[in-house]
Amino acid sequence: MKVYLDNNATTIVDPHVFAEMEPYFVQRYGNPNSLHLFASETHPALKDAMEKIYAGIHAPKEDSVVITSCATESNNWVLKSIYFEQILTGKKNHIIISEVEHPSVIATAKFIESMGCKVTYLPINHEGIIDAQTVRDTITDKTALVSVMWANNETGAIFPVEEIGEICAEHNVPFHTDAVQAIGKLPVDVQTFNVDYLTFSAHKFHGPKGVGALYIKKGKELIPLLHGGSQMGGYRSGTLNVPGIVGMGKAMEQAVDSLDYEMEDVREMRDTFEDELLKIEDTFVVTPREKRTPNTILISFRGIEGESMLWDLNRAGIGASTGSACASEDLEANSVMEAIGAAEDLAHTAIRFSLSRYTTQEELDYTLDVVRKAVERLRGISSTYSYAPEGHESGLDAHH
């Protein structure tokens, strides 16, 4: 049996999305910026896709949604544009991010930090969540940007973006949120939340890879990251990825239509699966489930290296991860586990299971059986677990 439980890394393309995209590879392939018939054949589909994308995040028409290649590009664009416009010119000198942002935000922040920007890395609490008060405590008149993700890719923890947005508005500081893990799992409304910039990527909600977007509120324009042509109103040069945009539009529509199923049925499957996992001795799940996206579990099995568990799961045809796929070649301890203060013997044991609307109960039952057998096998050969003194405690025992 093959079971895919790594949906926070990427998702299967919805068949309806693929069907919508297919004609724009071979039949209607014109460059939409050309002036001939072949180009004009793509215009209605692009317009329809953009309307679906705007509607999916409740963006008003006066605001902008700019198509990018991925969320990494969008995140880079926001931080680097703020650096060029606000920090390099000496108007401001400071940005605020969380210590558990996606690598595309962390790495970009460190880059501009090396160029003279001051960066505050906000800590998370023992539940893996930022306290909005820490934003209020660190924001100054020299702060050029606050960038905090909507939901964490590893734990599924939902951050207080509404409150953070209000704090930023009070201080007249732009607020950017990486909403990659929120679309299709939580209601996202840029008019309800004070969001100036919002990042998302189609492949996280059953759309194609290689296409993402950045929402930009009117009056919060950015310096282009890519210069060249006049595509996307001059915001982002480069020939438009017509099949990708069409696919993202359809995927957004499907994600909104499926939101109730995700928040109710997927959550119920996740909770039942989690309950059974927690019956295994010495297990720990980060973030209370009511404070998480409905599809995500980050669980640690004391005494078992995460990579060892992945090996057993992979041999059984099960796809899971030890955290962010963008950092999967890094065999250091899970960054979230370190951030919440987990001891070293627990920080290396995290496994992320992330479900989707395509996950079935049969798949979860099979996975549970494999996990139980893997735990028994791996703990049986683990010196740190098998030979620990009786009554030994380690890690985050207070939160087990």
Coordinates of C-alpha atoms in Angstrom, one line a residue:
M1 CA 0.0 0.0 0.0
K2 CA 1.2 3.5 -0.8
V3 CA 0.2 6.3 1.6
Y4 CA 1.1 10.0 1.1
L5 CA 1.1 11.9 4.4
D6 CA 3.5 14.8 3.4
N7 CA 0.9 17.3 2.2
N8 CA 2.5 20.2 3.9
A9 CA 5.4 19.7 1.6
T10 CA 3.3 19.4 -1.6
T11 CA 0.0 18.0 -2.7
I12 CA -1.4 16.0 -5.5
V13 CA -2.8 18.1 -8.4
D14 CA -6.6 17.8 -8.2
P15 CA -7.8 16.1 -11.4
H16 CA -10.2 18.9 -12.1
V17 CA -7.3 21.3 -11.9
F18 CA -5.3 19.3 -14.3
A19 CA -8.2 19.1 -16.7
E20 CA -8.5 22.9 -16.6
M21 CA -4.8 23.3 -17.3
E22 CA -4.3 20.7 -20.1
P23 CA -5.5 22.8 -23.1
Y24 CA -3.0 25.5 -22.4
F25 CA 0.0 23.3 -23.0
V26 CA -0.7 22.3 -26.6
Q27 CA -3.9 23.7 -27.9
R28 CA -3.9 27.3 -26.6
Y29 CA -0.2 28.0 -26.2
G30 CA 0.2 31.6 -27.3
N31 CA 2.2 34.2 -25.3
P32 CA -0.6 36.3 -23.7
N33 CA 1.5 39.5 -24.2
S34 CA 1.7 39.0 -28.0
L35 CA -0.8 40.8 -30.3
H36 CA -2.1 37.9 -32.5
L37 CA -4.9 35.5 -32.3
F38 CA -2.9 32.8 -30.6
A39 CA -2.2 35.1 -27.7
S40 CA -5.8 36.3 -27.3
E41 CA -7.0 32.7 -27.0
T42 CA -5.4 32.7 -23.5
H43 CA -6.9 35.9 -22.2
P44 CA -10.4 34.7 -21.1
A45 CA -8.8 31.8 -19.0
L46 CA -6.3 34.1 -17.4
K47 CA -9.0 36.6 -16.5
D48 CA -11.2 33.9 -15.0
A49 CA -8.3 32.4 -13.0
M50 CA -7.3 35.8 -11.6
E51 CA -10.9 36.4 -10.5
K52 CA -10.9 33.1 -8.7
I53 CA -7.6 33.9 -7.0
Y54 CA -8.9 37.3 -5.8
A55 CA -12.1 35.8 -4.6
G56 CA -10.3 33.0 -2.7
I57 CA -8.5 35.5 -0.4
H58 CA -11.3 38.1 -0.6
A59 CA -8.9 40.6 -2.2
P60 CA -10.6 43.8 -3.4
K61 CA -10.1 44.8 -7.0
E62 CA -8.0 47.9 -6.1
D63 CA -5.4 45.7 -4.5
S64 CA -2.9 43.6 -6.5
V65 CA -2.2 39.9 -6.7
V66 CA 1.0 39.3 -8.6
I67 CA 1.8 35.9 -10.0
T68 CA 5.3 34.6 -9.1
S69 CA 7.1 31.3 -9.6
C70 CA 6.6 30.2 -6.0
A71 CA 6.2 31.3 -2.4
T72 CA 10.0 31.5 -2.0
E73 CA 10.2 34.1 -4.7
S74 CA 7.3 36.1 -3.1
N75 CA 8.9 36.0 0.3
N76 CA 12.3 37.1 -1.1
W77 CA 10.6 39.9 -3.0
V78 CA 8.9 41.4 0.1
L79 CA 12.0 41.4 2.4
K80 CA 14.4 42.5 -0.3
S81 CA 12.2 45.3 -1.6
I82 CA 11.7 46.6 1.9
Y83 CA 15.5 46.5 2.4
F84 CA 16.2 48.4 -0.8
E85 CA 13.5 51.0 -0.3
Q86 CA 13.6 51.5 3.5
I87 CA 16.8 50.2 5.0
L88 CA 19.4 50.8 2.3
T89 CA 18.2 54.4 2.1
G90 CA 18.5 54.9 5.8
K91 CA 14.7 55.6 6.5
K92 CA 14.5 52.5 8.7
N93 CA 16.9 49.9 10.0
H94 CA 14.9 47.0 11.6
I95 CA 12.6 44.1 10.6
I96 CA 10.8 41.6 12.8
I97 CA 10.2 37.9 12.0
S98 CA 9.6 34.8 14.0
E99 CA 12.3 32.3 14.7
V100 CA 10.4 29.5 13.0
E101 CA 9.6 31.1 9.7
H102 CA 10.0 29.1 6.4
P103 CA 13.6 28.9 5.3
S104 CA 12.9 31.4 2.5
V105 CA 12.1 34.1 5.1
I106 CA 14.8 33.1 7.6
A107 CA 17.6 32.9 4.9
T108 CA 16.5 36.2 3.3
A109 CA 16.4 37.9 6.7
K110 CA 19.9 36.7 7.5
F111 CA 21.1 38.0 4.1
I112 CA 19.8 41.5 4.7
E113 CA 21.1 41.3 8.2
S114 CA 24.5 40.7 6.8
M115 CA 23.9 43.9 4.8
G116 CA 23.4 46.0 7.9
C117 CA 19.7 45.5 8.8
K118 CA 18.8 44.7 12.4
V119 CA 16.6 41.6 12.6
T120 CA 14.5 40.6 15.7
Y121 CA 13.7 36.8 15.7
L122 CA 10.6 36.4 17.9
P123 CA 10.5 33.3 20.1
I124 CA 7.7 30.8 20.2
N125 CA 6.3 29.5 23.5
H126 CA 6.1 25.9 24.6
E127 CA 3.0 25.4 22.4
G128 CA 5.0 26.5 19.3
I129 CA 3.1 29.7 19.0
I130 CA 4.2 33.4 19.0
D131 CA 2.7 35.7 21.6
A132 CA 1.5 38.8 19.8
Q133 CA 2.7 40.9 22.7
T134 CA 6.3 40.2 21.7
V135 CA 5.6 42.1 18.5
R136 CA 4.3 45.1 20.5
D137 CA 7.4 44.9 22.8
T138 CA 9.9 44.9 19.9
I139 CA 8.3 47.2 17.3
T140 CA 9.9 50.6 17.1
D141 CA 9.7 53.7 14.9
K142 CA 12.7 52.2 13.0
T143 CA 10.9 49.0 12.1
A144 CA 10.4 48.7 8.4
L145 CA 8.5 45.3 8.3
V146 CA 6.9 42.6 10.4
S147 CA 6.8 39.2 8.7
V148 CA 5.1 36.4 10.6
M149 CA 3.6 33.2 9.0
W150 CA -0.1 32.5 9.2
A151 CA 0.4 28.8 10.1
N152 CA 3.6 26.9 10.7
N153 CA 4.6 24.3 8.1
E154 CA 6.0 21.9 10.6
T155 CA 3.6 21.9 13.6
G156 CA 0.5 23.4 11.9
A157 CA 0.4 26.0 14.7
I158 CA -1.8 28.9 13.9
F159 CA -0.2 32.3 14.7
P160 CA -2.2 35.3 16.0
V161 CA -2.0 37.2 12.6
E162 CA -5.1 39.2 13.3
E163 CA -3.7 40.6 16.5
I164 CA -0.3 41.1 15.0
G165 CA -1.9 43.0 12.0
E166 CA -3.7 45.3 14.4
I167 CA -0.4 46.1 16.3
C168 CA 1.3 46.8 13.0
A169 CA -1.5 49.1 11.9
E170 CA -1.3 51.0 15.2
H171 CA 2.4 51.6 14.6
N172 CA 2.0 52.2 10.8
V173 CA 4.4 49.3 10.0
P174 CA 3.8 47.1 7.0
F175 CA 2.7 43.5 7.9
H176 CA 3.6 40.5 5.7
T177 CA 2.4 37.0 6.3
D178 CA 3.4 33.8 4.6
A179 CA 0.0 32.1 4.2
V180 CA 1.3 29.0 2.3
Q181 CA 0.0 26.6 5.0
A182 CA -3.3 28.5 5.5
I183 CA -4.9 28.4 2.1
G184 CA -7.4 25.5 1.8
K185 CA -7.1 24.8 5.6
L186 CA -8.3 28.0 7.2
P187 CA -10.5 30.9 6.1
V188 CA -8.2 33.6 4.6
D189 CA -9.7 37.0 4.2
V190 CA -7.2 39.9 3.6
Q191 CA -10.0 42.4 4.3
T192 CA -10.8 41.1 7.8
F193 CA -7.1 40.8 8.7
N194 CA -4.8 43.8 8.5
V195 CA -2.5 42.3 5.9
D196 CA -0.3 44.3 3.6
Y197 CA 1.5 41.4 1.9
L198 CA 0.4 37.8 1.7
T199 CA 2.3 34.9 0.1
F200 CA 0.8 31.6 -1.2
S201 CA 1.8 28.8 -3.5
A202 CA -0.5 26.6 -5.7
H203 CA 1.2 23.3 -5.0
K204 CA 0.2 23.5 -1.3
F205 CA -3.5 23.4 -2.1
H206 CA -3.7 20.8 -4.9
G207 CA -2.5 23.1 -7.7
P208 CA 0.6 22.8 -9.9
K209 CA 4.1 23.3 -8.8
G210 CA 6.1 26.3 -10.0
V211 CA 3.4 29.0 -9.6
G212 CA 2.7 31.1 -6.6
A213 CA 1.5 34.7 -5.8
L214 CA 1.9 37.7 -3.7
Y215 CA -1.0 39.8 -2.5
I216 CA -0.1 43.5 -2.2
K217 CA -2.5 46.0 -0.6
K218 CA -3.1 49.3 -2.5
G219 CA -0.6 51.9 -1.4
K220 CA 2.0 49.3 -0.3
E221 CA 3.7 48.9 -3.6
L222 CA 7.1 47.1 -3.8
I223 CA 10.2 47.6 -5.9
P224 CA 10.2 44.8 -8.5
L225 CA 12.6 41.9 -7.8
L226 CA 12.7 41.0 -11.5
H227 CA 13.1 43.7 -14.2
G228 CA 12.5 43.3 -17.9
G229 CA 9.1 43.4 -19.5
S230 CA 5.8 44.9 -18.5
Q231 CA 4.0 41.8 -17.4
M232 CA 1.9 41.9 -14.2
G233 CA 1.7 45.6 -14.5
G234 CA 5.4 46.0 -14.4
Y235 CA 5.6 44.3 -10.9
R236 CA 7.1 41.1 -12.1
S237 CA 8.7 40.7 -15.5
G238 CA 8.7 37.3 -17.4
T239 CA 6.4 35.5 -19.7
L240 CA 3.3 34.4 -17.9
N241 CA 2.9 30.7 -16.9
V242 CA -0.6 30.4 -18.5
P243 CA -1.2 26.7 -17.5
G244 CA 0.1 27.4 -14.0
I245 CA -2.1 30.5 -13.5
V246 CA -5.1 28.7 -14.8
G247 CA -4.4 25.7 -12.5
M248 CA -3.9 27.9 -9.5
G249 CA -7.2 29.7 -10.1
K250 CA -9.0 26.4 -10.3
A251 CA -7.2 25.0 -7.3
M252 CA -8.1 28.1 -5.3
E253 CA -11.7 27.6 -6.2
Q254 CA -11.6 24.0 -5.2
A255 CA -9.8 24.8 -2.0
V256 CA -12.5 27.3 -0.9
D257 CA -15.3 24.8 -1.9
S258 CA -13.6 22.0 0.1
L259 CA -12.8 24.1 3.2
D260 CA -15.6 22.8 5.3
Y261 CA -14.6 19.2 4.5
E262 CA -11.0 20.1 5.5
M263 CA -12.0 21.7 8.7
E264 CA -14.4 19.1 9.8
D265 CA -13.8 15.7 8.2
V266 CA -10.0 15.9 7.7
R267 CA -9.7 17.3 11.3
E268 CA -11.8 14.4 12.6
M269 CA -9.5 11.8 10.8
R270 CA -6.4 13.6 12.1
D271 CA -7.7 13.7 15.7
T272 CA -8.6 10.0 15.7
F273 CA -5.2 9.1 14.1
E274 CA -3.4 11.3 16.7
D275 CA -5.3 9.7 19.6
E276 CA -4.0 6.3 18.5
L277 CA -0.5 7.5 18.1
L278 CA -0.5 9.0 21.6
K279 CA -1.4 5.6 23.0
I280 CA 2.2 4.6 22.2
E281 CA 4.4 5.1 25.2
D282 CA 6.7 8.2 25.4
T283 CA 5.2 10.2 22.6
F284 CA 4.7 14.0 22.4
V285 CA 2.8 16.2 20.0
V286 CA 3.7 19.8 19.6
T287 CA 0.9 22.4 19.8
P288 CA -2.7 21.7 21.1
R289 CA -4.8 20.4 18.2
E290 CA -7.4 23.2 18.5
K291 CA -4.6 25.7 17.8
R292 CA -3.3 23.8 14.7
T293 CA -4.4 23.6 11.1
P294 CA -6.8 20.6 10.8
N295 CA -4.4 18.3 8.9
T296 CA -1.1 18.4 10.7
I297 CA 0.7 16.4 13.4
L298 CA 4.3 16.9 14.5
I299 CA 5.0 14.0 16.9
S300 CA 8.1 12.8 18.7
F301 CA 8.8 9.2 19.7
R302 CA 11.4 9.2 22.5
G303 CA 14.4 7.2 21.7
I304 CA 13.9 7.1 17.9
E305 CA 15.8 9.2 15.4
G306 CA 13.4 10.8 13.0
E307 CA 15.4 9.6 10.0
S308 CA 15.2 6.0 11.3
M309 CA 11.5 6.2 11.5
L310 CA 11.2 7.7 8.0
W311 CA 13.3 4.7 6.8
D312 CA 10.8 2.2 8.2
L313 CA 7.8 4.2 6.9
N314 CA 9.3 4.6 3.4
R315 CA 10.0 0.9 3.2
A316 CA 6.3 0.4 3.9
G317 CA 5.3 2.8 1.2
I318 CA 4.4 5.7 3.5
G319 CA 5.5 9.3 2.8
A320 CA 6.0 11.5 5.8
S321 CA 8.8 13.9 6.8
T322 CA 10.9 15.2 9.7
G323 CA 9.8 18.8 9.1
S324 CA 10.2 21.3 6.2
A325 CA 10.9 19.7 2.9
C326 CA 13.0 22.7 2.0
A327 CA 15.4 21.8 4.7
S328 CA 15.1 18.0 4.5
E329 CA 18.7 17.4 3.6
D330 CA 19.7 19.1 6.8
L331 CA 20.0 16.3 9.4
E332 CA 20.3 18.7 12.4
A333 CA 17.6 18.7 15.1
N334 CA 14.1 19.9 14.2
S335 CA 14.2 23.7 14.4
V336 CA 10.7 23.9 16.0
M337 CA 11.6 21.3 18.6
E338 CA 14.7 23.3 19.5
A339 CA 12.8 26.5 19.6
I340 CA 10.3 25.2 22.2
G341 CA 13.1 24.0 24.4
A342 CA 13.1 20.2 23.7
A343 CA 16.0 18.3 25.0
E344 CA 18.4 16.9 22.4
D345 CA 17.1 13.3 22.7
L346 CA 13.6 14.6 21.8
A347 CA 14.6 17.3 19.3
H348 CA 15.9 14.7 16.8
T349 CA 12.8 12.5 17.0
A350 CA 10.1 14.6 15.3
I351 CA 7.9 13.2 12.5
R352 CA 5.4 15.2 10.6
F353 CA 2.2 13.6 9.3
S354 CA 0.2 16.0 7.1
L355 CA -3.2 14.9 5.7
S356 CA -5.2 16.2 2.8
R357 CA -8.8 15.9 1.5
Y358 CA -7.6 12.8 -0.4
T359 CA -6.4 11.0 2.7
T360 CA -8.5 7.9 3.6
Q361 CA -9.2 6.2 6.9
E362 CA -7.9 2.9 5.4
E363 CA -4.5 4.7 4.8
L364 CA -4.3 6.0 8.3
D365 CA -5.2 2.6 9.8
Y366 CA -2.4 1.0 7.7
T367 CA 0.1 3.8 8.8
L368 CA -0.8 3.3 12.4
D369 CA 0.1 -0.4 12.2
V370 CA 3.4 0.4 10.5
V371 CA 4.3 3.0 13.1
R372 CA 3.6 0.7 16.0
K373 CA 5.8 -2.0 14.5
A374 CA 8.5 0.6 13.7
V375 CA 8.5 2.0 17.2
E376 CA 8.9 -1.5 18.7
R377 CA 11.7 -2.4 16.3
L378 CA 13.6 0.9 16.6
R379 CA 13.3 1.2 20.4
G380 CA 14.5 -2.4 20.7
I381 CA 17.8 -1.4 19.1
S382 CA 18.1 2.1 20.7
S383 CA 20.7 2.5 23.4
T384 CA 19.3 5.8 24.5
Y385 CA 15.9 4.2 25.0
S386 CA 16.5 0.6 25.9
Y387 CA 19.1 1.2 28.5
A388 CA 17.8 4.4 30.1
P389 CA 17.6 4.1 33.9
E390 CA 14.2 3.1 35.3
G391 CA 12.2 6.3 36.0
H392 CA 14.4 8.3 33.6
E393 CA 12.8 11.6 32.4
S394 CA 14.0 13.8 29.6
G395 CA 12.8 16.2 26.9
L396 CA 9.6 18.0 27.5
D397 CA 8.2 15.7 30.2
A398 CA 5.9 18.4 31.6
H399 CA 4.1 18.5 28.3
H400 CA 3.8 14.7 27.5

